[in-house]
Short mmCIF file of the C-alpha atoms (twelve columns), coordinates in Angstrom:
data_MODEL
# 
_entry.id   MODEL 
# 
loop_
_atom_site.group_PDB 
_atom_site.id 
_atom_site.type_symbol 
_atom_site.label_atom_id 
_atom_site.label_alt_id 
_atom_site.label_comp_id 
_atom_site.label_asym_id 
_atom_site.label_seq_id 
_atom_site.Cartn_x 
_atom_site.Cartn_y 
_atom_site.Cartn_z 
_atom_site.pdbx_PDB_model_num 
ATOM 1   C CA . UNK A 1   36.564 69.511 112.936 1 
ATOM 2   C CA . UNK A 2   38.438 71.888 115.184 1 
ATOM 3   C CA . UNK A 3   35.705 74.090 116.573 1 
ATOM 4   C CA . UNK A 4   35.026 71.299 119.364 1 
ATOM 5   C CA . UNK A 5   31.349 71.427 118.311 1 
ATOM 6   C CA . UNK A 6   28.453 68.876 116.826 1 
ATOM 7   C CA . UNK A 7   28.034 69.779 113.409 1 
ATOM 8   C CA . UNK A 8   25.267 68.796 111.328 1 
ATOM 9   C CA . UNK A 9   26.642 68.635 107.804 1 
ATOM 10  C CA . UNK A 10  24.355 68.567 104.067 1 
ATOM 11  C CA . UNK A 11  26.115 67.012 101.390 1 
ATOM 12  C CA . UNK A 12  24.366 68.739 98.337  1 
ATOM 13  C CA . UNK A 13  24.414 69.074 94.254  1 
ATOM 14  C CA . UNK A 14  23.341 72.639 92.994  1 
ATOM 15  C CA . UNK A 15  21.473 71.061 90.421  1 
ATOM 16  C CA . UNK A 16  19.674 68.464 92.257  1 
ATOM 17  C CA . UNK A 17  15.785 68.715 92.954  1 
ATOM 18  C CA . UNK A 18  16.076 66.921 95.949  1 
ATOM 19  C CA . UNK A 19  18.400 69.342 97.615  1 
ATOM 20  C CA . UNK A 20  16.351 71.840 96.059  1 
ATOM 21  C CA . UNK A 21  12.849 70.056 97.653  1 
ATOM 22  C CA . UNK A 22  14.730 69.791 101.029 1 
ATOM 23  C CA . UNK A 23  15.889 73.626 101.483 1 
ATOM 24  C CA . UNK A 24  12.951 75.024 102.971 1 
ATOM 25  C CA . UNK A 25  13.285 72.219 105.737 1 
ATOM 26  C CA . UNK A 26  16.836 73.269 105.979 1 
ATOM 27  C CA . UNK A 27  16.291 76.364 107.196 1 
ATOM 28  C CA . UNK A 28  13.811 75.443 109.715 1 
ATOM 29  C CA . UNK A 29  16.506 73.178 111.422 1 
ATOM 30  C CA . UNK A 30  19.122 76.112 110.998 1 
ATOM 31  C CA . UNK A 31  16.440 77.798 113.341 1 
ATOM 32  C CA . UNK A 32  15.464 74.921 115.820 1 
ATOM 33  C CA . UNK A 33  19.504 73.750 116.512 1 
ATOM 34  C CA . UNK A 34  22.145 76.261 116.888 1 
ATOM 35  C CA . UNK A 35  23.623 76.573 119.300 1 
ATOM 36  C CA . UNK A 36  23.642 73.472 120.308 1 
ATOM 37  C CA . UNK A 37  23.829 72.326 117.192 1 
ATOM 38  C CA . UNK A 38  26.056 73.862 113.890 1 
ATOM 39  C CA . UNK A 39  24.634 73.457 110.642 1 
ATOM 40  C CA . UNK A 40  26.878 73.303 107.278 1 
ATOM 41  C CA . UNK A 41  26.390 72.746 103.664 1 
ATOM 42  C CA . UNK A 42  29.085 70.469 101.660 1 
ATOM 43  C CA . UNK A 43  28.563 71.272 97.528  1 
ATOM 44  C CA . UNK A 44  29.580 67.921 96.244  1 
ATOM 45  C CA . UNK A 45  30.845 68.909 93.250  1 
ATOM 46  C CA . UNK A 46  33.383 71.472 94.643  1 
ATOM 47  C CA . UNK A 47  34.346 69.597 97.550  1 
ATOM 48  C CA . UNK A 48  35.864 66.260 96.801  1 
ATOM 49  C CA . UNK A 49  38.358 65.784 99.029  1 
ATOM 50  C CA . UNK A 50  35.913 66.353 101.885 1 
ATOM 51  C CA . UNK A 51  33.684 63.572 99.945  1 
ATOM 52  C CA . UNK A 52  35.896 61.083 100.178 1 
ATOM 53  C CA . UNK A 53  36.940 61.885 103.518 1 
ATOM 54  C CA . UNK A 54  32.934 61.034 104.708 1 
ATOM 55  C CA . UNK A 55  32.801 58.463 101.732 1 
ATOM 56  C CA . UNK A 56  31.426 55.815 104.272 1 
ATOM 57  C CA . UNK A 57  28.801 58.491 105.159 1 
ATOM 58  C CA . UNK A 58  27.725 59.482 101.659 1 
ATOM 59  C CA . UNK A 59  26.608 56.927 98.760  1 
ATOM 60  C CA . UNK A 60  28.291 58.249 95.536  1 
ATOM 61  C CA . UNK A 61  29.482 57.090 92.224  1 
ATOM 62  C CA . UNK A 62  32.535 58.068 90.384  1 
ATOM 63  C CA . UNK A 63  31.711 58.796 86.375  1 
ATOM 64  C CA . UNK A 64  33.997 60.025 83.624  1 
ATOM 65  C CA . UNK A 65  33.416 63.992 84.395  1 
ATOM 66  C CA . UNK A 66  32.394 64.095 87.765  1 
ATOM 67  C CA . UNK A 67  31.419 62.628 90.973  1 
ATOM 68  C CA . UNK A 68  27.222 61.592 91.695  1 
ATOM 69  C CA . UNK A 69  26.159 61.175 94.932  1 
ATOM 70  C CA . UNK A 70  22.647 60.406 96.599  1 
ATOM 71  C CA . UNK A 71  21.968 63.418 98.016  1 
ATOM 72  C CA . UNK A 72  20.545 65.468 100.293 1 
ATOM 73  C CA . UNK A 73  22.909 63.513 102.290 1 
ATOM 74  C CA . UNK A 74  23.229 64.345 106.359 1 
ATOM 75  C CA . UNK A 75  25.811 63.417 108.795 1 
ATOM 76  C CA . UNK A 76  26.058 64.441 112.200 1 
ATOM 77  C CA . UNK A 77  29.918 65.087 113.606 1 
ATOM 78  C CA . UNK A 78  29.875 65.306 116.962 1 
ATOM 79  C CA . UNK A 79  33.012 64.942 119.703 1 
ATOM 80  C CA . UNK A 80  33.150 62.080 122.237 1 
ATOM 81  C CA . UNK A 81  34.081 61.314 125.897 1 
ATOM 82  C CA . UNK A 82  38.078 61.152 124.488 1 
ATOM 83  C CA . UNK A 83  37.658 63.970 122.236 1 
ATOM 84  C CA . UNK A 84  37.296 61.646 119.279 1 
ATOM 85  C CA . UNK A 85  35.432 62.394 116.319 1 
ATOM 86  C CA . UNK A 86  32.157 60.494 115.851 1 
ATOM 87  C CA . UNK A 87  30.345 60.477 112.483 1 
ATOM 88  C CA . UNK A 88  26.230 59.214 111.882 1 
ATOM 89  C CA . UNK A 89  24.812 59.467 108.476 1 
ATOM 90  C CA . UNK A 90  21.115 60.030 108.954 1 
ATOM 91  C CA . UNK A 91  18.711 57.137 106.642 1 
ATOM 92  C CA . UNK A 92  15.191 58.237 107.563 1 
ATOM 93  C CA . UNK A 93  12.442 60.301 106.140 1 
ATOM 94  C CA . UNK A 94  13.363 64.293 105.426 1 
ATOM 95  C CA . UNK A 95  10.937 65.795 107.420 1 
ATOM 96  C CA . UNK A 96  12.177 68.684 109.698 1 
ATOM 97  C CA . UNK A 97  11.020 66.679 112.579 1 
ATOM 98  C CA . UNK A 98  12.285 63.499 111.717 1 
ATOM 99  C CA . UNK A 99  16.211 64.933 111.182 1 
ATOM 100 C CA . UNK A 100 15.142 67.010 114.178 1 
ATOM 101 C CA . UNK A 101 14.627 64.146 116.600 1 
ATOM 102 C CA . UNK A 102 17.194 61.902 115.093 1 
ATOM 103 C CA . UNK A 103 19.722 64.714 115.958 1 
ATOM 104 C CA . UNK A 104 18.593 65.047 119.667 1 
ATOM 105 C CA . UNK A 105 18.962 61.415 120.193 1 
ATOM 106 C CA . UNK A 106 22.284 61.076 119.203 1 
ATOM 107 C CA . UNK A 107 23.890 63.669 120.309 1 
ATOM 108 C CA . UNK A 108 26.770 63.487 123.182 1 
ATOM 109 C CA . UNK A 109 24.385 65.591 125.370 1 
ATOM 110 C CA . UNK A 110 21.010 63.477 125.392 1 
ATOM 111 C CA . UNK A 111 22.988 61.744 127.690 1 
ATOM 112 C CA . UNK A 112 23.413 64.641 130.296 1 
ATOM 113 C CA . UNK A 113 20.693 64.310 133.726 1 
ATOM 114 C CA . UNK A 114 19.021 67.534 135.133 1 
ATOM 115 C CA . UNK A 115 17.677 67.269 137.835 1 
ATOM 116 C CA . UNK A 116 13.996 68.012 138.753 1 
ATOM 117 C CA . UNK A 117 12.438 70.281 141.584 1 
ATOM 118 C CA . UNK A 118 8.736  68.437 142.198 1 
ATOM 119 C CA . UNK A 119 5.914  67.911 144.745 1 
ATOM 120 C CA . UNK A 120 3.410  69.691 145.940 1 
ATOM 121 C CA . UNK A 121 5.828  71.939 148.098 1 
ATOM 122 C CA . UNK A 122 7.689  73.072 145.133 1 
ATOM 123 C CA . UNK A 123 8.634  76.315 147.452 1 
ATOM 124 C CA . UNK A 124 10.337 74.130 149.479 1 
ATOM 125 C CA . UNK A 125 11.997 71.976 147.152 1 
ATOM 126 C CA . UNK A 126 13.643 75.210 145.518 1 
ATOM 127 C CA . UNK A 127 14.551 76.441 148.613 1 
ATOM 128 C CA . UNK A 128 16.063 73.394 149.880 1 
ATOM 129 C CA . UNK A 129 18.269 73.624 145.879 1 
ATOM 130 C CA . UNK A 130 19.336 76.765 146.863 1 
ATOM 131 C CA . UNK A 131 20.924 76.118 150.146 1 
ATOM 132 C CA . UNK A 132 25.024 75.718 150.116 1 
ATOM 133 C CA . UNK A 133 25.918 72.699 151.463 1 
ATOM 134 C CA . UNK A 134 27.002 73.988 154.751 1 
ATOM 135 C CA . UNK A 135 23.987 75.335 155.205 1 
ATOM 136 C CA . UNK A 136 22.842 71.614 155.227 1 
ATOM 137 C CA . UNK A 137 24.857 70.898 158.480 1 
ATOM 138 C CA . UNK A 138 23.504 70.671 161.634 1 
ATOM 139 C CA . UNK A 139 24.153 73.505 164.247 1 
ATOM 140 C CA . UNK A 140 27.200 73.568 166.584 1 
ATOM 141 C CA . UNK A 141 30.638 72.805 165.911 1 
ATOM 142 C CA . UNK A 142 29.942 70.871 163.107 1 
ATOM 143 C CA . UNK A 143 28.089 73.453 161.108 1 
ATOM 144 C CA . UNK A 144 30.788 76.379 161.559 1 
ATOM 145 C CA . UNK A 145 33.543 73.985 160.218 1 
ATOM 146 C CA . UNK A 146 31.390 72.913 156.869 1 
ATOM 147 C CA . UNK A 147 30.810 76.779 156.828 1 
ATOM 148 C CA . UNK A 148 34.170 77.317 156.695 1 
ATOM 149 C CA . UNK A 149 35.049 74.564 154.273 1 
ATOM 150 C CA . UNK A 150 32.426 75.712 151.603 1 
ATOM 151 C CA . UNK A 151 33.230 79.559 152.316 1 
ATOM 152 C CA . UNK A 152 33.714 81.264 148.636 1 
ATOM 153 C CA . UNK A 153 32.972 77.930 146.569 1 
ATOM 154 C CA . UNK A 154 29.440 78.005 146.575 1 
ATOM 155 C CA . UNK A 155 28.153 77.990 142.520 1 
ATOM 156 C CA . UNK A 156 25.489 80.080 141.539 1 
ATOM 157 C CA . UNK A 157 22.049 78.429 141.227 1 
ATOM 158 C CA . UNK A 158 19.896 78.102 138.166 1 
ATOM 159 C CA . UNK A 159 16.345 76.616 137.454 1 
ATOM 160 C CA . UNK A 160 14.851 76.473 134.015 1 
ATOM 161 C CA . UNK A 161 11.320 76.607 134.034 1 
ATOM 162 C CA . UNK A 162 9.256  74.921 131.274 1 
ATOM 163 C CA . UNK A 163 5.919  73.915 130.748 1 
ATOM 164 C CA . UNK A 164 7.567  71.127 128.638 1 
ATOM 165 C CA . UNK A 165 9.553  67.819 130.047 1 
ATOM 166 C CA . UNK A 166 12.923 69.149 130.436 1 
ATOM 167 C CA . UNK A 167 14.196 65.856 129.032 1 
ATOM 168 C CA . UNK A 168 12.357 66.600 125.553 1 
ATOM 169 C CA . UNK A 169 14.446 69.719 125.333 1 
ATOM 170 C CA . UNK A 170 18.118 69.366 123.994 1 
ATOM 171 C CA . UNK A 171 18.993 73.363 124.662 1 
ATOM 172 C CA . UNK A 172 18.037 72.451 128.174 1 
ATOM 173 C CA . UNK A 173 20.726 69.250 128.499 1 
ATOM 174 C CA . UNK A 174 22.876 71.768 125.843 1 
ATOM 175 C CA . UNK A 175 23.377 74.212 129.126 1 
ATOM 176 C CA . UNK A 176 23.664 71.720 131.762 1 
ATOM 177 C CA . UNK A 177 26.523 70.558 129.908 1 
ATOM 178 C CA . UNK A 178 27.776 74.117 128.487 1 
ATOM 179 C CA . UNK A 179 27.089 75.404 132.437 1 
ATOM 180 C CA . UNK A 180 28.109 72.676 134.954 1 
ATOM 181 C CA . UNK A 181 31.554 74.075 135.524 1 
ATOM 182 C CA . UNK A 182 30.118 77.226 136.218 1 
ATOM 183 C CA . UNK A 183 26.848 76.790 137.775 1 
ATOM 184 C CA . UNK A 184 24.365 73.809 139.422 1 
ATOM 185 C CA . UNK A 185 21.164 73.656 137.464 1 
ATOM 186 C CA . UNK A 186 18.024 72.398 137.608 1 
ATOM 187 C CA . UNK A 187 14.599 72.356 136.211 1 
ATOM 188 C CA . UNK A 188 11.071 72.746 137.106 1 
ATOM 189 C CA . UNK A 189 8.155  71.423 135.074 1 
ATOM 190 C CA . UNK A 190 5.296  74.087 135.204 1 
ATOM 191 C CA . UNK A 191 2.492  71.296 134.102 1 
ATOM 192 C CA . UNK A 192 0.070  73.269 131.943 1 
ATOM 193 C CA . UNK A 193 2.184  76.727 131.487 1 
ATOM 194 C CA . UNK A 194 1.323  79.744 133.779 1 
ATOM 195 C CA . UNK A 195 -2.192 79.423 134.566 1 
ATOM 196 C CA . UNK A 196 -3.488 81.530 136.620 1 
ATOM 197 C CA . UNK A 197 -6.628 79.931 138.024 1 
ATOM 198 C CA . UNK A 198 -6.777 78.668 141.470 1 
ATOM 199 C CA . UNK A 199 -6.803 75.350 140.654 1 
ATOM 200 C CA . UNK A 200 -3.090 76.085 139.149 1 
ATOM 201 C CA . UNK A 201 -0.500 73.660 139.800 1 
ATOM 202 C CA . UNK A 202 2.385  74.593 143.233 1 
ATOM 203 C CA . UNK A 203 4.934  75.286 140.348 1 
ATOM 204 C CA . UNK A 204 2.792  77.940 138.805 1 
ATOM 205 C CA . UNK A 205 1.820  79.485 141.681 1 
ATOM 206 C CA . UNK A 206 5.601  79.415 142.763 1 
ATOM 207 C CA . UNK A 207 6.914  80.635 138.738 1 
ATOM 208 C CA . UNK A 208 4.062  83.439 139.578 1 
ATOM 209 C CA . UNK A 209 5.335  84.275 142.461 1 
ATOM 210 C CA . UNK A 210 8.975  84.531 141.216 1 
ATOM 211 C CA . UNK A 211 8.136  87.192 138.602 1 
ATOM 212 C CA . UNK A 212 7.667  84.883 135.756 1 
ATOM 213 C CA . UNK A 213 5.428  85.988 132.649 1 
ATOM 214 C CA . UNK A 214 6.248  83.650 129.991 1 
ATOM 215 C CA . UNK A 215 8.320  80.065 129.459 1 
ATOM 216 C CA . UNK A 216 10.900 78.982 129.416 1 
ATOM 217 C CA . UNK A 217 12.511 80.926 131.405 1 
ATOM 218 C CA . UNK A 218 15.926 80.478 133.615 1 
ATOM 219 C CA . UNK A 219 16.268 81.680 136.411 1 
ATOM 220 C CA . UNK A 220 19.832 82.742 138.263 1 
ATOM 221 C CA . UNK A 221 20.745 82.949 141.836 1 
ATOM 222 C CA . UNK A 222 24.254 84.022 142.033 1 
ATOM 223 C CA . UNK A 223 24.162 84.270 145.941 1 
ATOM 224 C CA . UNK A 224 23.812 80.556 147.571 1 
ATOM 225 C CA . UNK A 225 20.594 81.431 150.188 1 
ATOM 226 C CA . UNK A 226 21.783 79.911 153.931 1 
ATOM 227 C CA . UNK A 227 17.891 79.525 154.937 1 
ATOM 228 C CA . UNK A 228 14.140 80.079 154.402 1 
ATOM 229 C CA . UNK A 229 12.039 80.432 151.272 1 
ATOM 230 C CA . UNK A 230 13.378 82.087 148.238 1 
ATOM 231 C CA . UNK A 231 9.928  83.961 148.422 1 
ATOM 232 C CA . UNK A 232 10.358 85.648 151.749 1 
ATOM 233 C CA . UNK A 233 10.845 89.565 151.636 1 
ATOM 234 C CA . UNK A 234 14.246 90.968 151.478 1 
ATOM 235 C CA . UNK A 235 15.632 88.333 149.324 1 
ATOM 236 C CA . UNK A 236 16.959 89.319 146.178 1 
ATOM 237 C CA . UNK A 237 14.941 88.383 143.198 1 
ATOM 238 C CA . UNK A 238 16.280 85.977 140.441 1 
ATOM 239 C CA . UNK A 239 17.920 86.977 137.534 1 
ATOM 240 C CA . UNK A 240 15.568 85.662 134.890 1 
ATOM 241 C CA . UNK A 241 16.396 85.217 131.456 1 
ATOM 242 C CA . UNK A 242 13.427 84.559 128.966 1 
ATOM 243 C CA . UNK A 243 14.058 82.784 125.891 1 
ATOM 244 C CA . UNK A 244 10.359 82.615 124.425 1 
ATOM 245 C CA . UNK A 245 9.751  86.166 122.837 1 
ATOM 246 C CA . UNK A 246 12.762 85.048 120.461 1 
ATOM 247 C CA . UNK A 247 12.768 81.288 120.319 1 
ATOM 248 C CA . UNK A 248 15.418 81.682 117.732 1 
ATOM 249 C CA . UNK A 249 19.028 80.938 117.224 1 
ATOM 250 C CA . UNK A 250 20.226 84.243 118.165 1 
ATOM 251 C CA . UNK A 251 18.043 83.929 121.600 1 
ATOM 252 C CA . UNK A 252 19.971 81.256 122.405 1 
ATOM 253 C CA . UNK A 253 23.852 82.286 121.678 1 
# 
């Protein structure tokens, strides 16, 4: 309840065949979520205190020895806008999927906007993302003192790449929220992966052309470009961080 992070908590009995039933699915959701997500396990019969505590979460009966709940029970803690704890007990079916899903729609970040590099010029449209501000400006007087204003404040730059819509993908929203202090990020949707073929779509062509082999990717300009195509020779090539030879947990920390 300290760490500052959602946690999606199992309320479990050792000896119940449910819980047993519902392990293997367990594990494939301790490899699909962190980090955006924390996964814990709560045993029931050694944790009563804690019980109680999420007692309008978890249906249980008190009997003469011990304590019987319906289990496997799942409640997702996450933080809100005032740092307040908020608590959803999950009622649907126990598919991996299912509790998958249900968790990216209600967390705080399924909120969070990227926005999206498109068009048939998608050169262009990254280029025009990774011009500072003051670059923006139009010449003359006017230019030097937005140069001067925006000299040394400039964030670095980021784009992930994804043949997926970036707004099916909570690790995507996870960064932008992690990130925005640090960086400005956006996305481009590379519709049909990295084909190769002529009839490959501008983004493609463009992830091609970048140095891109596989997706998703991100991709990290750390110096804000004043002009031209991020393509043309000379510039320094993005820092490019794949994430699909280990789509795992640990990839993502």
């Amino acid at each position: 309840e300290d760490s500052g992070e959602s946690w999606l908590v199992q309320f479990y009995h050792d000896w119940s065949e449910p819980c047993k039933d519902f392990a293997p699915r367990w594990e494939a959701l301790a490899a699909k979520l962190p980090p955006m997500v924390r996964l814990g396990r709560v045993n029931v019969d050694q944790n009563f205190g804690l019980v109680q505590r999420y007692r309008s979460f978890v249906r249980c009966r008190q009997t003469v020895l011990s304590v019987e709940c319906t289990v496997p029970a799942l409640v997702l803690v996450t933080r809100g806008d005032g740092e307040e704890l908020h608590a959803e007990s999950y009622r649907g079916s126990l598919s991996a999927e299912a509790v998958y899903e249900w968790v990216k729609r209600s967390l705080p970040e399924s909120r969070t906007r990227i926005s999206k590099l498109k068009g048939p010029r998608a050169a262009e449209a990254l280029a025009s993302f990774l011009q500072p501000a003051w670059a923006k400006a139009t010449a003359g007087r006017r230019r030097a003192a937005a140069l001067e204003r925006g000299r040394g404040t400039e964030l670095p730059r980021a784009v992930i790449f994804s043949s997926r819509p970036i707004a099916d993908s909570i690790f995507a929203r996870h960064l932008a929220t992690r990130l925005s202090p640090l960086l400005s990020l956006s996305s481009m949707h590379v519709d049909g992966g990295l084909s190769s073929s002529p009839e490959a779509s501008p983004e493609a062509r463009l992830a091609h052309s970048l140095g891109l082999r596989s997706l998703p990717v991100v991709a990290l300009w750390t110096e804000p470009e004043e002009e031209g195509s991020p393509l043309d020779k000379g510039r320094s090539p993005p820092l490019l961080l794949e994430i699909s030879e280990r789509p795992d947990a640990a990839a993502r920390e």
